[in-house]
Coordinates of C-alpha atoms and ligand atoms in Angstrom, one line a residue:
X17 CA 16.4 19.1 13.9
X18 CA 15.5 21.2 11.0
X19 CA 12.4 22.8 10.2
X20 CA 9.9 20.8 7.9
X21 CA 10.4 23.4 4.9
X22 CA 9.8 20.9 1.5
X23 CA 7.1 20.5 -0.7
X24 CA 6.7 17.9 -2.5
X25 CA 4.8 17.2 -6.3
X26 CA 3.7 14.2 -7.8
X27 CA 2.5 15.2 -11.4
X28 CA -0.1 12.4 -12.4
X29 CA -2.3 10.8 -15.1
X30 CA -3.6 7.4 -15.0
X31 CA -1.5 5.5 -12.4
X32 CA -1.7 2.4 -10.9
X33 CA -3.0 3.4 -7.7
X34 CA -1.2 1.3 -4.9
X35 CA 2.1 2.3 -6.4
X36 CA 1.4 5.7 -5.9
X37 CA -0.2 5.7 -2.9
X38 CA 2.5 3.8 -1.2
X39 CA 5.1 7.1 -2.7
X40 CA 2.5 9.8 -0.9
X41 CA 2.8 7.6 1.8
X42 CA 6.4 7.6 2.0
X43 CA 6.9 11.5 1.3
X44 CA 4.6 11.8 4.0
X45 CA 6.8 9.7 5.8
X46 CA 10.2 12.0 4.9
X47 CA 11.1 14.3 8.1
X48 CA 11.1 17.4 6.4
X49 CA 8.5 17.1 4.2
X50 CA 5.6 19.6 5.0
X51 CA 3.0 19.2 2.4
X52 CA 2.5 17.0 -0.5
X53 CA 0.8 18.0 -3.7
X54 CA -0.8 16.0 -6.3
X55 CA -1.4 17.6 -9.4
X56 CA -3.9 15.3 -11.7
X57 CA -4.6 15.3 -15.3
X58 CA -8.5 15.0 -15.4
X59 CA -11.1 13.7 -12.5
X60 CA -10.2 10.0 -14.3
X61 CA -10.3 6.6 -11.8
X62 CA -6.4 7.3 -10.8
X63 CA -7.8 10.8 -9.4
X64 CA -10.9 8.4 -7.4
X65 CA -8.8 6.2 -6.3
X66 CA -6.3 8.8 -5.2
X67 CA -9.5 10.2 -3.5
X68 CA -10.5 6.8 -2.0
X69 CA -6.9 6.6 -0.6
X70 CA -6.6 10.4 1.2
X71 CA -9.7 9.8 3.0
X72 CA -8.0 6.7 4.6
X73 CA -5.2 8.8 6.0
X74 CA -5.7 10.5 9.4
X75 CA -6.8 14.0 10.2
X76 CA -3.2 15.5 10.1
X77 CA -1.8 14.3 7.4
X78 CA -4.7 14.5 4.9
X79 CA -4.6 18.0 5.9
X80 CA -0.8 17.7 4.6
X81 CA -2.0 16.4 1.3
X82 CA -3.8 18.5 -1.7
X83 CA -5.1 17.1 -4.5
X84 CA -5.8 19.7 -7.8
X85 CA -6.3 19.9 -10.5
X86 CA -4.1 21.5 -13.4
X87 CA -4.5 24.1 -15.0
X88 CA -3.8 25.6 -18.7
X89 CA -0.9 27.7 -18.6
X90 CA 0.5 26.7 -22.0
X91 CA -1.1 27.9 -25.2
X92 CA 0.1 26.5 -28.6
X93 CA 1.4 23.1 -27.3
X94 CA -0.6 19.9 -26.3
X95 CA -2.1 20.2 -22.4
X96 CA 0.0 17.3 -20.5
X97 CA 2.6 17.5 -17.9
X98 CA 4.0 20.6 -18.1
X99 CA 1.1 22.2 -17.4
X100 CA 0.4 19.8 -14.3
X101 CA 4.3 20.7 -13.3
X102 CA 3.4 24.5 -13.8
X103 CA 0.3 24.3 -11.6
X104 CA 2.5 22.7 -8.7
X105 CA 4.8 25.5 -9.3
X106 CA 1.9 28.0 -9.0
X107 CA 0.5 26.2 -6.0
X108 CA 3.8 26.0 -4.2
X109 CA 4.0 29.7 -4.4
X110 CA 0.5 30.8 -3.6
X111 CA -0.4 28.8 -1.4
X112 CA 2.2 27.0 0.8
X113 CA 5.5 28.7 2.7
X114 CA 7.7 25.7 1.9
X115 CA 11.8 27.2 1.0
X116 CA 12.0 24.1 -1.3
X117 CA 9.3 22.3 -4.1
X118 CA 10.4 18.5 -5.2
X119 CA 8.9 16.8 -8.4
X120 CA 8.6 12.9 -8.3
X121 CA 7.1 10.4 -11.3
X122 CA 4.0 9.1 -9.7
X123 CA 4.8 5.6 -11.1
X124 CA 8.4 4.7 -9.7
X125 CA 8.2 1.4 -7.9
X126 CA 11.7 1.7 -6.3
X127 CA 11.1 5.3 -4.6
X128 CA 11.6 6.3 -1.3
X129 CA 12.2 8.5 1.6
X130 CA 15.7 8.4 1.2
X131 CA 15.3 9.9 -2.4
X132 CA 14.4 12.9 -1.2
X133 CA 17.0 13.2 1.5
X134 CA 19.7 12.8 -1.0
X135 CA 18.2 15.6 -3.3
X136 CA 17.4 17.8 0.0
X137 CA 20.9 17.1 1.3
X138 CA 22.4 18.9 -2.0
X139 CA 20.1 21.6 -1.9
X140 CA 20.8 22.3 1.9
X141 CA 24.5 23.0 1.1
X142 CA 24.0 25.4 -1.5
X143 CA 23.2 24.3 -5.1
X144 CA 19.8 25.8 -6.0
X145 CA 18.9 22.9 -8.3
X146 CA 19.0 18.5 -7.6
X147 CA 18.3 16.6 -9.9
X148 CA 18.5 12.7 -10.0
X149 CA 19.9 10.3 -12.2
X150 CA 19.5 6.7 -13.2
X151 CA 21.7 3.8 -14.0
X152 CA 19.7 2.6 -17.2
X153 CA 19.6 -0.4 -19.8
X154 CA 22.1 0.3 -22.5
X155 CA 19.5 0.2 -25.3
X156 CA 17.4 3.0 -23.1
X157 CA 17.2 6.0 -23.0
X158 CA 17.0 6.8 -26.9
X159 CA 15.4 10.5 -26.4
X160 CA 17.5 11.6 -24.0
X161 CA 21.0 10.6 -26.6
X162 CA 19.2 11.0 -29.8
X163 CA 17.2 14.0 -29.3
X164 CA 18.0 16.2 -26.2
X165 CA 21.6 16.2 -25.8
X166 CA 22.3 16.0 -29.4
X167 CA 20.5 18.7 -29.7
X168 CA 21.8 20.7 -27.1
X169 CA 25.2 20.0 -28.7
X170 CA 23.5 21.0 -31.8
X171 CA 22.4 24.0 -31.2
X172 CA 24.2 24.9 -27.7
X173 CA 27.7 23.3 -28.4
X174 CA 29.6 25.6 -26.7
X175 CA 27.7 25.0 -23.4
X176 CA 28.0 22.2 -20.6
X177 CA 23.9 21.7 -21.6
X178 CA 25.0 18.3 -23.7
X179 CA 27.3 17.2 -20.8
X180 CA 24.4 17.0 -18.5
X181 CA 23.3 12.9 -17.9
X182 CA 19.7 13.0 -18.2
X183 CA 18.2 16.1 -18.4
X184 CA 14.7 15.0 -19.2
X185 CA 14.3 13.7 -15.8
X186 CA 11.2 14.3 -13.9
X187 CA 13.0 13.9 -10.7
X188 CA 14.1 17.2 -8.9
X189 CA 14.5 19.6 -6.8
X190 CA 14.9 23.4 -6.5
X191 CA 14.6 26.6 -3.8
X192 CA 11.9 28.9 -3.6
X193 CA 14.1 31.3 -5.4
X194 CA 14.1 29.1 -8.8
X195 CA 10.4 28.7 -8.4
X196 CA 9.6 32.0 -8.7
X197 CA 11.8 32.1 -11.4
X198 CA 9.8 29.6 -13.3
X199 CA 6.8 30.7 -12.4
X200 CA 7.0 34.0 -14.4
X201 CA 9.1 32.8 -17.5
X202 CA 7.3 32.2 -20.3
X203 CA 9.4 29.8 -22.2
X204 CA 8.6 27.7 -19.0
X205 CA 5.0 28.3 -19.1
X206 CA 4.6 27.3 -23.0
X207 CA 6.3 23.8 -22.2
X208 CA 2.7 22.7 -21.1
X209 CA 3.5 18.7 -22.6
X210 CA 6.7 16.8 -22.9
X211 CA 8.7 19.8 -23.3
X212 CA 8.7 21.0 -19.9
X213 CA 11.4 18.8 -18.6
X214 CA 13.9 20.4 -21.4
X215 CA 12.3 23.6 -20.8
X216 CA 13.6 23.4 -17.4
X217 CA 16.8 22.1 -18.2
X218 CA 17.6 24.9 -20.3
X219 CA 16.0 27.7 -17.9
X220 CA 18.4 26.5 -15.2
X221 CA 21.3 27.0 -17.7
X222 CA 19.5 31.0 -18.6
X223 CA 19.3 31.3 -14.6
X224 CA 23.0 30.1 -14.2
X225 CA 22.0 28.0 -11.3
X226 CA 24.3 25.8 -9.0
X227 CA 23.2 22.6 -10.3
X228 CA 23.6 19.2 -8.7
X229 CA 22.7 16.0 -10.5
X230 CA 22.5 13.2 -7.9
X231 CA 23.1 9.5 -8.9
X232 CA 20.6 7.4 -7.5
X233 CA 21.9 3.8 -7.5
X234 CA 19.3 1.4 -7.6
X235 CA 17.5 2.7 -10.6
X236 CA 13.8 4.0 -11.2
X237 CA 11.5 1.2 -11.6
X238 CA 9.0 2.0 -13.1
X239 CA 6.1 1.5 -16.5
X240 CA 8.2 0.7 -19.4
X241 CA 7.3 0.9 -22.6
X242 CA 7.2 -2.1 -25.2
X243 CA 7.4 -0.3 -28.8
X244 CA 9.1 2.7 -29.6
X245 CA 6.1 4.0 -30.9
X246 CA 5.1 4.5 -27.5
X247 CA 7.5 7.3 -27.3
X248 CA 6.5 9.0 -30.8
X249 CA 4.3 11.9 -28.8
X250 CA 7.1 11.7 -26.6
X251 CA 10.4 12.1 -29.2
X252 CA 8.3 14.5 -31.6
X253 CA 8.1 17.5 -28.6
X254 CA 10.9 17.4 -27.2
X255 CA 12.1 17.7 -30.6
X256 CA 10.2 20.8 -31.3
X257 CA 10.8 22.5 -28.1
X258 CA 14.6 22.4 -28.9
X259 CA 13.7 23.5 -32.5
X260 CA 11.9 26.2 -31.5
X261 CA 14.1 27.7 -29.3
X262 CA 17.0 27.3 -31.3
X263 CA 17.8 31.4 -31.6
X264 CA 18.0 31.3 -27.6
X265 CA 21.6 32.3 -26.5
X266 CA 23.0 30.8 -23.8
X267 CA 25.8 31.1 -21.8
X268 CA 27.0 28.8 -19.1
X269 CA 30.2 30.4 -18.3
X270 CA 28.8 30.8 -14.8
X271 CA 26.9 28.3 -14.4
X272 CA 27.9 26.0 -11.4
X273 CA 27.7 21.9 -12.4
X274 CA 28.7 19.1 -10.7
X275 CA 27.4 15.3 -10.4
X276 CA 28.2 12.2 -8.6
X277 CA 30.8 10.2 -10.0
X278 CA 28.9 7.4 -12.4
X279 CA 29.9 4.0 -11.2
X280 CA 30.4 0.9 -13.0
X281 CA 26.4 0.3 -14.8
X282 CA 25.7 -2.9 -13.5
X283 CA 25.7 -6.1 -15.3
X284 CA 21.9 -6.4 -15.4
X285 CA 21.4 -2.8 -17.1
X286 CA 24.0 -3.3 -19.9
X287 CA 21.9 -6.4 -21.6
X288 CA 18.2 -5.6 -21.2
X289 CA 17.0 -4.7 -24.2
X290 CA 14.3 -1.7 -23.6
X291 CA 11.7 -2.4 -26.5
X292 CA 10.9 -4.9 -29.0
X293 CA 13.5 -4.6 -31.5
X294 CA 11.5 -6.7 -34.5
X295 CA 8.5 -5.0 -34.0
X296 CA 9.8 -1.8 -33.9
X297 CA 11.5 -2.7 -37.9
X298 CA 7.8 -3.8 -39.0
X299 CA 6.2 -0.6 -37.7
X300 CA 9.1 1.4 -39.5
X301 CA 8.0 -0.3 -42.7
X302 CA 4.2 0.2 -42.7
X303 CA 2.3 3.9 -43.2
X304 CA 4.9 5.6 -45.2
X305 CA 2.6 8.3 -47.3
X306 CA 3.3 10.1 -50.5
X307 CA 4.6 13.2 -47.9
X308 CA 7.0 11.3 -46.0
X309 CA 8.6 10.2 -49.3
X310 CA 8.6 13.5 -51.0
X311 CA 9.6 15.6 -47.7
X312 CA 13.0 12.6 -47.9
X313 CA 13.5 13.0 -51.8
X314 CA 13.4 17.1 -51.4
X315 CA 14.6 18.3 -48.0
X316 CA 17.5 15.2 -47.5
X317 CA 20.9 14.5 -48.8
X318 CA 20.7 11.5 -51.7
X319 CA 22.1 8.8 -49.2
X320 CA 19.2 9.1 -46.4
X321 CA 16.7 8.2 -49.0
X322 CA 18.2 5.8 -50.2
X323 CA 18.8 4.4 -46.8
X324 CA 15.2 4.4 -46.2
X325 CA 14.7 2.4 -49.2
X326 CA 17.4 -0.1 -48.4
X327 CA 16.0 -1.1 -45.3
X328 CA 11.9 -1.1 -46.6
X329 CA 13.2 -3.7 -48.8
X330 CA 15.2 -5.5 -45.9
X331 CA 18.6 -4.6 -47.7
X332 CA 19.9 -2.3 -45.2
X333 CA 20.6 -3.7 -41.4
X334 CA 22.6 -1.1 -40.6
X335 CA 20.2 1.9 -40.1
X336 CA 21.2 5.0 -39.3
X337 CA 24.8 6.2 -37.5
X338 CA 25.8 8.8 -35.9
X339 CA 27.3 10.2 -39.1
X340 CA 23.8 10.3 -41.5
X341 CA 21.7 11.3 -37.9
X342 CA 23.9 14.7 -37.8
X343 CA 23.2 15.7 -41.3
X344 CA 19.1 14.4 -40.8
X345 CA 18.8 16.2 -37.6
X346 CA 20.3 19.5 -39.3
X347 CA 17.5 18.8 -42.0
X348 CA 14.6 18.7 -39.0
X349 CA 16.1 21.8 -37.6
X350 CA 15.4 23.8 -40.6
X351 CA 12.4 22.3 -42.1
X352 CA 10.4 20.2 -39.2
X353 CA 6.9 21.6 -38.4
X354 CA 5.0 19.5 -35.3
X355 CA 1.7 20.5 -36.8
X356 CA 2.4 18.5 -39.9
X357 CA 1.6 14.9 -39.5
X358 CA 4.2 13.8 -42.0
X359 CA 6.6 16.0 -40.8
X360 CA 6.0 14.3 -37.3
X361 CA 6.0 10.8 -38.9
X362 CA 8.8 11.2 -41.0
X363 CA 10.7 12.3 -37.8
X364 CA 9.3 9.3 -35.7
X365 CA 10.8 7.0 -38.5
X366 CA 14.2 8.6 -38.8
X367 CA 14.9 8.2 -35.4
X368 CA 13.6 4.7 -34.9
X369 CA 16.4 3.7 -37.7
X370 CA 19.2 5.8 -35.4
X371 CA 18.0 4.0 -32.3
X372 CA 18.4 0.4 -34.1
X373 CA 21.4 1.3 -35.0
X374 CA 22.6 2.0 -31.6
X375 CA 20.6 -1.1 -30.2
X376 CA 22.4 -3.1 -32.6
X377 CA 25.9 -2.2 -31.5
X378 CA 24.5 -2.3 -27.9
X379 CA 23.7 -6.3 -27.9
X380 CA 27.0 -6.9 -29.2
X381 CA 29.0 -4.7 -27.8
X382 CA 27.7 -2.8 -24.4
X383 CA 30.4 -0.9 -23.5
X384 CA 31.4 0.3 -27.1
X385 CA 28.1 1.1 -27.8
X386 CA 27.9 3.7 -25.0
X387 CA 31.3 5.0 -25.8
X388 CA 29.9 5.9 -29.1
X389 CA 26.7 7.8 -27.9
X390 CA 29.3 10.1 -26.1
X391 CA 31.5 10.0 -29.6
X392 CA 28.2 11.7 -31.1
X393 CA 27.9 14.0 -29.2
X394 CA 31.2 15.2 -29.5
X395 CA 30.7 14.9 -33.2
X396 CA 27.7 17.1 -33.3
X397 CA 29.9 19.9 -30.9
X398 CA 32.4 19.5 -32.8
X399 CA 30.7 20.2 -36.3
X400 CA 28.7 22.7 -35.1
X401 CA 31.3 24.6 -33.3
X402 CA 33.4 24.1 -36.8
X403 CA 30.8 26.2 -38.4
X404 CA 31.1 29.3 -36.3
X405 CA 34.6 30.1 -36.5
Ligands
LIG514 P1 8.1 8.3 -18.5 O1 8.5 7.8 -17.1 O2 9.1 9.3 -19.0 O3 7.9 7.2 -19.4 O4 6.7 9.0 -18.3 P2 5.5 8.6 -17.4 O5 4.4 8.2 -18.4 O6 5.8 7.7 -16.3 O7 5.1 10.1 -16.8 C1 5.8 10.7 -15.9 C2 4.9 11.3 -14.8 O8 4.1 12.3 -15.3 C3 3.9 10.2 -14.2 O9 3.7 10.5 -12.9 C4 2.7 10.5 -15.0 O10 1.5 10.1 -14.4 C5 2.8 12.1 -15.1 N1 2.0 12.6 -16.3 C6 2.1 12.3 -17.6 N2 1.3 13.1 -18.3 C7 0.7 13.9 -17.5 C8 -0.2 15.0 -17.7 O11 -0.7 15.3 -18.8 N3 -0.6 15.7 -16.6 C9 -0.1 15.4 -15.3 N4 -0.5 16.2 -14.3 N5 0.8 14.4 -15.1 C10 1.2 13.7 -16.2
LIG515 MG1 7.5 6.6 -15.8

């Protein structure tokens, strides 16, 4: 039997605490897991209950467990999990011997043991990086298409970086190597909120790792969201970080990438709708300020404003396709600033009228609808790629 060699994270903030203690349980559980960290946000009640629940444990295995808390390693960007991944990171390194580090969402009701067998299983033959992926509801999803690998095929078109299934999950693992990687790069470092998922995404492309992405079948259950507007901290930076690193060159010529075959979605996943589609049209209509409308009239082609308008006045149930999203997104790559609150807004509301779009199409049509997330992102690659020659 092998050597207990992995380490495994669980970034948190405020959790429901018998979900997560039953996942600490259960990496505790996993044969070759040697220590488990728990990186926490703030002393908060998750962190006492957390507490509470590690002094149940017996004498060995609380010794197996350390609970910190994270540090600030980012500077200019908001303090949130990137910095909590970055202190694990840190932690792994300094203080443990472990040949491999694994990163798990504290609030996944459907985790298990076997999770991080299959990720360890890819890592033992050879590819530096694992990372999992999810079957998810059709109308899901809506940063990963809309913003991340759009924007990879944006600005890295040429690259397998928009080919990769979901590269904002939270789910992985690497080898020591990679972690010490990460540990001095300071692209990684900055990514101290929402970023640091893409941040490591595109580091692994920099490092021209062997990446793995691992299918896991019966989805990750866990806190949804009801608006979109719970995502707008969310959309906004991983927005920016692509934005700001958008004079990065990157090559994947060597890179090594291969994933599980996807299998037929099942039924279930292709008609749940992820948020509340009405609500989600009201919120787009309320808090528009005299900024929002002048950055649309200045910075935008004629037809986005008037879109805009169209819909305000309930004219327009189309929103926005893939077509008008290319030609806004190239307008949020030039002139977008994240410290501007209109900016932020205005970029919020643009892409709430792309993801209705897509959610429209989506209820009707499941299977066409997903078709024609890929047909963007071949569009955006395509234009992009049109420019350079
Ligand atoms: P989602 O699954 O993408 O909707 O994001 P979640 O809200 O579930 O967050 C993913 C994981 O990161 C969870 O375990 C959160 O508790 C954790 N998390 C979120 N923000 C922070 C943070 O600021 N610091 C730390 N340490 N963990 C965080
Ligand atoms: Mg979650």
């Amino acid at each position: 039997m092998r050597q207990k060699d992995v380490v495994v994270c669980f970034p948190f903030k405020k959790e429901d605490v018998d979900v997560f203690s039953k996942n600490i349980k259960e990496a505790l559980s996993n044969k070759r897991v040697k220590e488990v960290i728990l990186v926490a946000y703030s002393k908060n009640e998750t962190y006492q209950g957390i507490e509470n629940f590690i002094n149940t444990l017996s004498k060995e295995d609380k010794e197996r467990v350390h609970l910190v808390l994270q540090k600030r390693f980012g500077t200019k960007r908001r303090e949130g999990k990137g910095d909590g991944m970055n202190t694990a990171i840190q932690y792994f390194l300094e203080h443990t011997d472990g040949n491999f580090l694994h990163f798990y969402d504290a609030d996944i009701k459907s985790f298990s043991s076997s999770w991080i067998d299959r990720v360890q299983r890819r890592l033992d033959e050879g590819y530096d990086v694992a990372r999992c992926f999810y079957p998810r509801s059709y109308t899901d999803a809506q940063v990963t298409w809309n913003i991340t690998r759009t924007g990879f095929a944006y600005v890295w078109p040429d690259t397998i970086l928009p080919d990769i299934e979901q590269p904002l999950g939270g789910e992985l693992g690497f080898n020591r190597h990679i972690a010490e990687k990460l540990s001095k790069d300071n692209i990684v470092l900055s990514a101290s909120d929402w970023s640091i998922d893409t941040a490591f995404t595109i580091s692994f492309a920099r490092y021209n790792v062997k990446l793995y992405e691992v299918y896991i079948e019966e989805g990750k259950e866990h806190k949804l969201y009801g608006r979109l507007s719970d995502l707008k901290t969310m959309a906004t930076e991983c927005f920016d970080f692509i934005k700001d690193n958008k004079d990065l060159v990157i090559s994947t010529d060597k890179m090594v990438y291969h994933k599980d075959e996807l299998k037929d979605i099942p039924e279930k996943y292709k008609h749940m709708v992820a948020f509340d589609i009405k609500g989600s049209i009201n919120e787009f209509k309320v808090g528009w300020t005299p900024k929002m409308k002048e950055y649309l009239v200045r910075y935008f082609p004629r037809e986005i404003g008037e879109k805009v308008n169209n819909v305000l006045t309930g004219k327009d149930t189309e929103f926005i396709d893939i077509d008008l999203w290319f030609e806004s997104y190239g307008v949020f790559m030039k002139y977008f600033d994240i410290s501007d609150k209109d900016w932020r807004e205005l970029f919020f509301k643009l892409w709430v009228l792309r993801v209705l779009n897509h959610a429209k199409l989506a209820i009707k049509y499941p299977d066409k609808a997903i078709k024609h997330l890929r047909t963007m992102l071949t569009l955006f690659r395509e234009r992009r790629m049109a420019k350079r020659l």
